[in-house]
Amino acid sequence: MKIVVFGATGGIGQRLIQEALNRGHEVKGVARRPERLALSHPRFSLEAGNVLDPADVARLVGGSDVVISAVGPARDREEDPAMVVQAAQALIEGLKRAGVKRLVVVGGAGSLEVAPGVRLMDTPGFPAGWRPIATAAAEALEVYRRQGADLDWTYLSPAAFIEPGQRTGRYRVGTEQLVTDEQGESRISMEDYAVALLDEVEQPRFVRQRFTVAY
């Protein structure tokens, strides 16, 4: 497949690119600062691009089979978390213009339910510093649900904790509820999150839906 990955220089974006290349796909990475990624591979190219501009999105994704969005606010510039909402709107419009149907989004975990009607982000122990991006990610999901009818989109929420780790190829799947282990913890490595996302790219099971993965 020809895959375009927005947010190519981020921790998850880099692992998605590596996983896709390992599976034999042709990958184009897109980033605001592409010089931050030093990766050379015969099936990989890297371009500068603006995921908030529908015209730029259309230019970059033309001819691709699947677009992956792994974008988020830049921490070093204290960027407004609402950019993920703007990105959702620009991706929907840009893919329509380019005639590309398939979009897979790296989402947030905060809007997952921990009890009927109770989201993780609304629980007392949820870190206050995470709330702005969790709120924005939840709003972005609603943008896909309301405006993404013309696309085959999928929104993949990670576990409550996602961090660099090992690739085991093992994960459990949920939909709207947070997936936890026997100790009540919800974790996944970035590497296994990438496995789950590429599995969905290759064999779609959650079209126009959100799903989540954890150990």
mmCIF file of C-alpha atoms in Angstrom:
data_model
loop_
_atom_site.group_PDB
_atom_site.id
_atom_site.type_symbol
_atom_site.label_atom_id
_atom_site.label_comp_id
_atom_site.label_asym_id
_atom_site.label_seq_id
_atom_site.Cartn_x
_atom_site.Cartn_y
_atom_site.Cartn_z
ATOM 1 C CA MET A 1 0.000 0.000 0.000
ATOM 2 C CA LYS A 2 0.933 3.653 -0.369
ATOM 3 C CA ILE A 3 0.599 5.197 3.092
ATOM 4 C CA VAL A 4 0.932 8.842 4.138
ATOM 5 C CA VAL A 5 1.747 9.525 7.795
ATOM 6 C CA PHE A 6 1.153 13.005 9.208
ATOM 7 C CA GLY A 7 3.077 13.684 12.408
ATOM 8 C CA ALA A 8 6.039 11.677 11.165
ATOM 9 C CA THR A 9 8.573 13.036 13.649
ATOM 10 C CA GLY A 10 6.580 12.223 16.805
ATOM 11 C CA GLY A 11 7.201 9.192 18.981
ATOM 12 C CA ILE A 12 4.145 7.313 17.721
ATOM 13 C CA GLY A 13 4.522 8.589 14.159
ATOM 14 C CA GLN A 14 8.054 7.233 13.908
ATOM 15 C CA ARG A 15 6.967 3.817 15.159
ATOM 16 C CA LEU A 16 4.042 3.732 12.734
ATOM 17 C CA ILE A 17 6.407 4.466 9.860
ATOM 18 C CA GLN A 18 8.832 1.751 10.942
ATOM 19 C CA GLU A 19 6.047 -0.802 11.376
ATOM 20 C CA ALA A 20 4.616 0.031 7.943
ATOM 21 C CA LEU A 21 8.027 -0.237 6.279
ATOM 22 C CA ASN A 22 8.679 -3.556 8.009
ATOM 23 C CA ARG A 23 5.445 -4.838 6.476
ATOM 24 C CA GLY A 24 6.523 -3.841 2.976
ATOM 25 C CA HIS A 25 4.450 -0.719 2.465
ATOM 26 C CA GLU A 26 5.514 2.468 0.678
ATOM 27 C CA VAL A 27 5.441 5.355 3.155
ATOM 28 C CA LYS A 28 5.474 9.123 2.844
ATOM 29 C CA GLY A 29 6.049 10.973 6.085
ATOM 30 C CA VAL A 30 4.761 14.511 6.558
ATOM 31 C CA ALA A 31 5.925 16.878 9.311
ATOM 32 C CA ARG A 32 6.157 20.564 10.060
ATOM 33 C CA ARG A 33 9.876 20.118 10.743
ATOM 34 C CA PRO A 34 10.990 17.127 8.668
ATOM 35 C CA GLU A 35 14.652 17.776 9.502
ATOM 36 C CA ARG A 36 13.935 16.249 12.916
ATOM 37 C CA LEU A 37 13.658 12.759 11.437
ATOM 38 C CA ALA A 38 16.784 11.067 10.107
ATOM 39 C CA LEU A 39 15.468 7.950 8.398
ATOM 40 C CA SER A 40 16.663 6.533 5.101
ATOM 41 C CA HIS A 41 14.789 3.708 3.410
ATOM 42 C CA PRO A 42 14.126 2.922 -0.259
ATOM 43 C CA ARG A 43 10.353 2.911 0.340
ATOM 44 C CA PHE A 44 10.280 6.046 2.511
ATOM 45 C CA SER A 45 10.071 9.725 1.609
ATOM 46 C CA LEU A 46 9.646 12.751 3.855
ATOM 47 C CA GLU A 47 8.046 16.121 3.103
ATOM 48 C CA ALA A 48 7.215 19.320 4.919
ATOM 49 C CA GLY A 49 3.495 19.950 5.156
ATOM 50 C CA ASN A 50 0.723 21.691 7.058
ATOM 51 C CA VAL A 51 -1.979 19.358 8.327
ATOM 52 C CA LEU A 52 -4.147 22.382 9.191
ATOM 53 C CA ASP A 53 -4.422 23.436 5.524
ATOM 54 C CA PRO A 54 -6.905 21.370 3.461
ATOM 55 C CA ALA A 55 -5.173 22.343 0.214
ATOM 56 C CA ASP A 56 -1.809 21.161 1.505
ATOM 57 C CA VAL A 57 -3.378 17.950 2.785
ATOM 58 C CA ALA A 58 -4.903 17.304 -0.655
ATOM 59 C CA ARG A 59 -1.549 17.930 -2.320
ATOM 60 C CA LEU A 60 0.278 15.520 -0.043
ATOM 61 C CA VAL A 61 -2.176 12.612 0.005
ATOM 62 C CA GLY A 62 -3.016 12.390 -3.695
ATOM 63 C CA GLY A 63 -2.544 8.862 -5.011
ATOM 64 C CA SER A 64 -2.267 7.249 -1.580
ATOM 65 C CA ASP A 65 -4.260 4.256 -0.365
ATOM 66 C CA VAL A 66 -4.354 5.157 3.327
ATOM 67 C CA VAL A 67 -3.662 8.295 5.347
ATOM 68 C CA ILE A 68 -2.602 8.059 9.000
ATOM 69 C CA SER A 69 -2.809 11.089 11.273
ATOM 70 C CA ALA A 70 -0.458 10.981 14.261
ATOM 71 C CA VAL A 71 -0.471 14.736 14.820
ATOM 72 C CA GLY A 72 -0.647 16.525 18.145
ATOM 73 C CA PRO A 73 0.254 19.887 19.663
ATOM 74 C CA ALA A 74 3.968 20.685 19.707
ATOM 75 C CA ARG A 75 5.062 20.731 23.350
ATOM 76 C CA ASP A 76 8.197 22.747 22.710
ATOM 77 C CA ARG A 77 6.076 25.622 21.346
ATOM 78 C CA GLU A 78 3.152 25.256 23.761
ATOM 79 C CA GLU A 79 0.804 24.865 20.821
ATOM 80 C CA ASP A 80 -2.948 25.043 21.369
ATOM 81 C CA PRO A 81 -4.328 21.492 21.821
ATOM 82 C CA ALA A 82 -7.312 22.582 19.702
ATOM 83 C CA MET A 83 -5.058 22.078 16.692
ATOM 84 C CA VAL A 84 -6.167 18.423 16.657
ATOM 85 C CA VAL A 85 -9.724 19.631 16.016
ATOM 86 C CA GLN A 86 -8.519 21.884 13.199
ATOM 87 C CA ALA A 87 -6.477 18.988 11.836
ATOM 88 C CA ALA A 88 -9.556 16.750 11.808
ATOM 89 C CA GLN A 89 -11.489 19.299 9.771
ATOM 90 C CA ALA A 90 -8.599 19.872 7.350
ATOM 91 C CA LEU A 91 -7.972 16.144 6.896
ATOM 92 C CA ILE A 92 -11.627 15.461 6.101
ATOM 93 C CA GLU A 93 -11.732 18.254 3.523
ATOM 94 C CA GLY A 94 -8.277 17.524 2.093
ATOM 95 C CA LEU A 95 -8.925 13.807 1.604
ATOM 96 C CA LYS A 96 -12.236 14.580 -0.100
ATOM 97 C CA ARG A 97 -10.492 16.924 -2.533
ATOM 98 C CA ALA A 98 -7.841 14.303 -3.277
ATOM 99 C CA GLY A 99 -10.326 11.458 -3.685
ATOM 100 C CA VAL A 100 -8.750 9.411 -0.884
ATOM 101 C CA LYS A 101 -11.203 7.468 1.280
ATOM 102 C CA ARG A 102 -9.227 5.750 4.056
ATOM 103 C CA LEU A 103 -8.086 7.657 7.144
ATOM 104 C CA VAL A 104 -6.799 6.188 10.415
ATOM 105 C CA VAL A 105 -6.350 8.573 13.343
ATOM 106 C CA VAL A 106 -4.145 8.312 16.417
ATOM 107 C CA GLY A 107 -6.645 9.421 19.041
ATOM 108 C CA GLY A 108 -6.806 10.048 22.765
ATOM 109 C CA ALA A 109 -7.844 7.836 25.670
ATOM 110 C CA GLY A 110 -9.557 10.477 27.807
ATOM 111 C CA SER A 111 -12.968 10.086 26.187
ATOM 112 C CA LEU A 112 -13.100 6.320 26.809
ATOM 113 C CA GLU A 113 -15.654 5.215 29.388
ATOM 114 C CA VAL A 114 -14.568 3.716 32.707
ATOM 115 C CA ALA A 115 -18.198 3.219 33.780
ATOM 116 C CA PRO A 116 -21.507 3.804 31.981
ATOM 117 C CA GLY A 117 -21.557 7.489 31.048
ATOM 118 C CA VAL A 118 -18.299 8.249 32.904
ATOM 119 C CA ARG A 119 -15.266 9.152 30.801
ATOM 120 C CA LEU A 120 -11.691 8.600 31.954
ATOM 121 C CA MET A 121 -11.043 12.347 31.664
ATOM 122 C CA ASP A 122 -13.902 13.077 34.090
ATOM 123 C CA THR A 123 -12.567 10.859 36.899
ATOM 124 C CA PRO A 124 -11.032 12.507 40.010
ATOM 125 C CA GLY A 125 -7.552 11.101 39.418
ATOM 126 C CA PHE A 126 -7.184 12.294 35.844
ATOM 127 C CA PRO A 127 -4.169 14.675 35.689
ATOM 128 C CA ALA A 128 -5.237 18.291 35.233
ATOM 129 C CA GLY A 129 -2.368 18.909 32.834
ATOM 130 C CA TRP A 130 -3.710 16.276 30.449
ATOM 131 C CA ARG A 131 -7.230 17.653 30.346
ATOM 132 C CA PRO A 132 -6.789 20.242 27.540
ATOM 133 C CA ILE A 133 -5.469 17.720 25.022
ATOM 134 C CA ALA A 134 -7.971 15.076 26.195
ATOM 135 C CA THR A 135 -10.817 17.538 25.642
ATOM 136 C CA ALA A 136 -9.510 18.493 22.206
ATOM 137 C CA ALA A 137 -9.062 14.851 21.195
ATOM 138 C CA ALA A 138 -12.650 14.118 22.265
ATOM 139 C CA GLU A 139 -13.864 17.052 20.177
ATOM 140 C CA ALA A 140 -11.851 15.792 17.200
ATOM 141 C CA LEU A 141 -13.538 12.395 17.474
ATOM 142 C CA GLU A 142 -16.915 14.131 17.287
ATOM 143 C CA VAL A 143 -15.755 15.985 14.164
ATOM 144 C CA TYR A 144 -15.032 12.653 12.470
ATOM 145 C CA ARG A 145 -18.393 11.288 13.583
ATOM 146 C CA ARG A 146 -20.338 14.330 12.358
ATOM 147 C CA GLN A 147 -18.400 15.286 9.231
ATOM 148 C CA GLY A 148 -16.594 12.128 8.125
ATOM 149 C CA ALA A 149 -19.484 10.312 6.445
ATOM 150 C CA ASP A 150 -17.737 10.423 3.047
ATOM 151 C CA LEU A 151 -14.567 8.820 4.431
ATOM 152 C CA ASP A 152 -13.698 5.357 5.709
ATOM 153 C CA TRP A 153 -12.207 6.736 8.909
ATOM 154 C CA THR A 154 -11.071 4.897 12.024
ATOM 155 C CA TYR A 155 -10.095 6.490 15.347
ATOM 156 C CA LEU A 156 -7.750 4.424 17.528
ATOM 157 C CA SER A 157 -7.627 5.401 21.205
ATOM 158 C CA PRO A 158 -4.609 4.076 23.092
ATOM 159 C CA ALA A 159 -4.564 2.711 26.624
ATOM 160 C CA ALA A 160 -4.530 5.218 29.478
ATOM 161 C CA PHE A 161 -0.722 5.014 29.493
ATOM 162 C CA ILE A 162 1.249 4.707 26.253
ATOM 163 C CA GLU A 163 5.030 4.918 26.245
ATOM 164 C CA PRO A 164 8.089 3.598 24.403
ATOM 165 C CA GLY A 165 8.655 -0.090 25.015
ATOM 166 C CA GLN A 166 8.864 -3.450 23.322
ATOM 167 C CA ARG A 167 7.059 -4.821 20.287
ATOM 168 C CA THR A 168 5.330 -8.011 21.391
ATOM 169 C CA GLY A 169 2.598 -8.101 18.737
ATOM 170 C CA ARG A 170 0.142 -8.722 21.564
ATOM 171 C CA TYR A 171 -2.817 -6.522 22.523
ATOM 172 C CA ARG A 172 -6.489 -6.682 23.479
ATOM 173 C CA VAL A 173 -9.224 -4.712 21.741
ATOM 174 C CA GLY A 174 -12.156 -2.673 23.016
ATOM 175 C CA THR A 175 -14.482 -0.063 21.551
ATOM 176 C CA GLU A 176 -15.893 2.681 23.785
ATOM 177 C CA GLN A 177 -14.665 1.401 27.152
ATOM 178 C CA LEU A 178 -11.135 1.623 28.568
ATOM 179 C CA VAL A 179 -9.375 -1.754 28.408
ATOM 180 C CA THR A 180 -7.681 -2.714 31.694
ATOM 181 C CA ASP A 181 -5.740 -5.708 32.962
ATOM 182 C CA GLU A 182 -6.401 -7.814 36.068
ATOM 183 C CA GLN A 183 -4.767 -5.142 38.239
ATOM 184 C CA GLY A 184 -7.012 -2.461 36.775
ATOM 185 C CA GLU A 185 -4.162 -0.869 34.817
ATOM 186 C CA SER A 186 -4.428 0.278 31.214
ATOM 187 C CA ARG A 187 -1.130 0.317 29.307
ATOM 188 C CA ILE A 188 0.316 -0.276 25.837
ATOM 189 C CA SER A 189 3.736 0.317 24.299
ATOM 190 C CA MET A 190 4.014 2.675 21.343
ATOM 191 C CA GLU A 191 5.416 -0.271 19.394
ATOM 192 C CA ASP A 192 2.376 -2.499 19.986
ATOM 193 C CA TYR A 193 0.020 0.419 19.403
ATOM 194 C CA ALA A 194 1.661 0.715 15.979
ATOM 195 C CA VAL A 195 1.105 -3.008 15.411
ATOM 196 C CA ALA A 196 -2.595 -2.638 16.210
ATOM 197 C CA LEU A 197 -2.999 0.391 13.968
ATOM 198 C CA LEU A 198 -1.264 -1.262 10.991
ATOM 199 C CA ASP A 199 -3.349 -4.391 11.553
ATOM 200 C CA GLU A 200 -6.419 -2.169 11.147
ATOM 201 C CA VAL A 201 -4.933 -0.556 8.038
ATOM 202 C CA GLU A 202 -4.375 -3.947 6.422
ATOM 203 C CA GLN A 203 -7.586 -5.619 7.608
ATOM 204 C CA PRO A 204 -10.202 -2.980 8.481
ATOM 205 C CA ARG A 205 -12.635 -3.970 11.204
ATOM 206 C CA PHE A 206 -13.617 -0.588 12.671
ATOM 207 C CA VAL A 207 -14.615 1.599 9.732
ATOM 208 C CA ARG A 208 -16.328 4.845 10.836
ATOM 209 C CA GLN A 209 -15.785 3.752 14.415
ATOM 210 C CA ARG A 210 -13.495 4.310 17.367
ATOM 211 C CA PHE A 211 -11.666 1.400 18.950
ATOM 212 C CA THR A 212 -8.996 1.043 21.626
ATOM 213 C CA VAL A 213 -6.157 -1.312 22.488
ATOM 214 C CA ALA A 214 -4.269 -2.225 25.659
ATOM 215 C CA TYR A 215 -2.505 -5.209 27.206
#
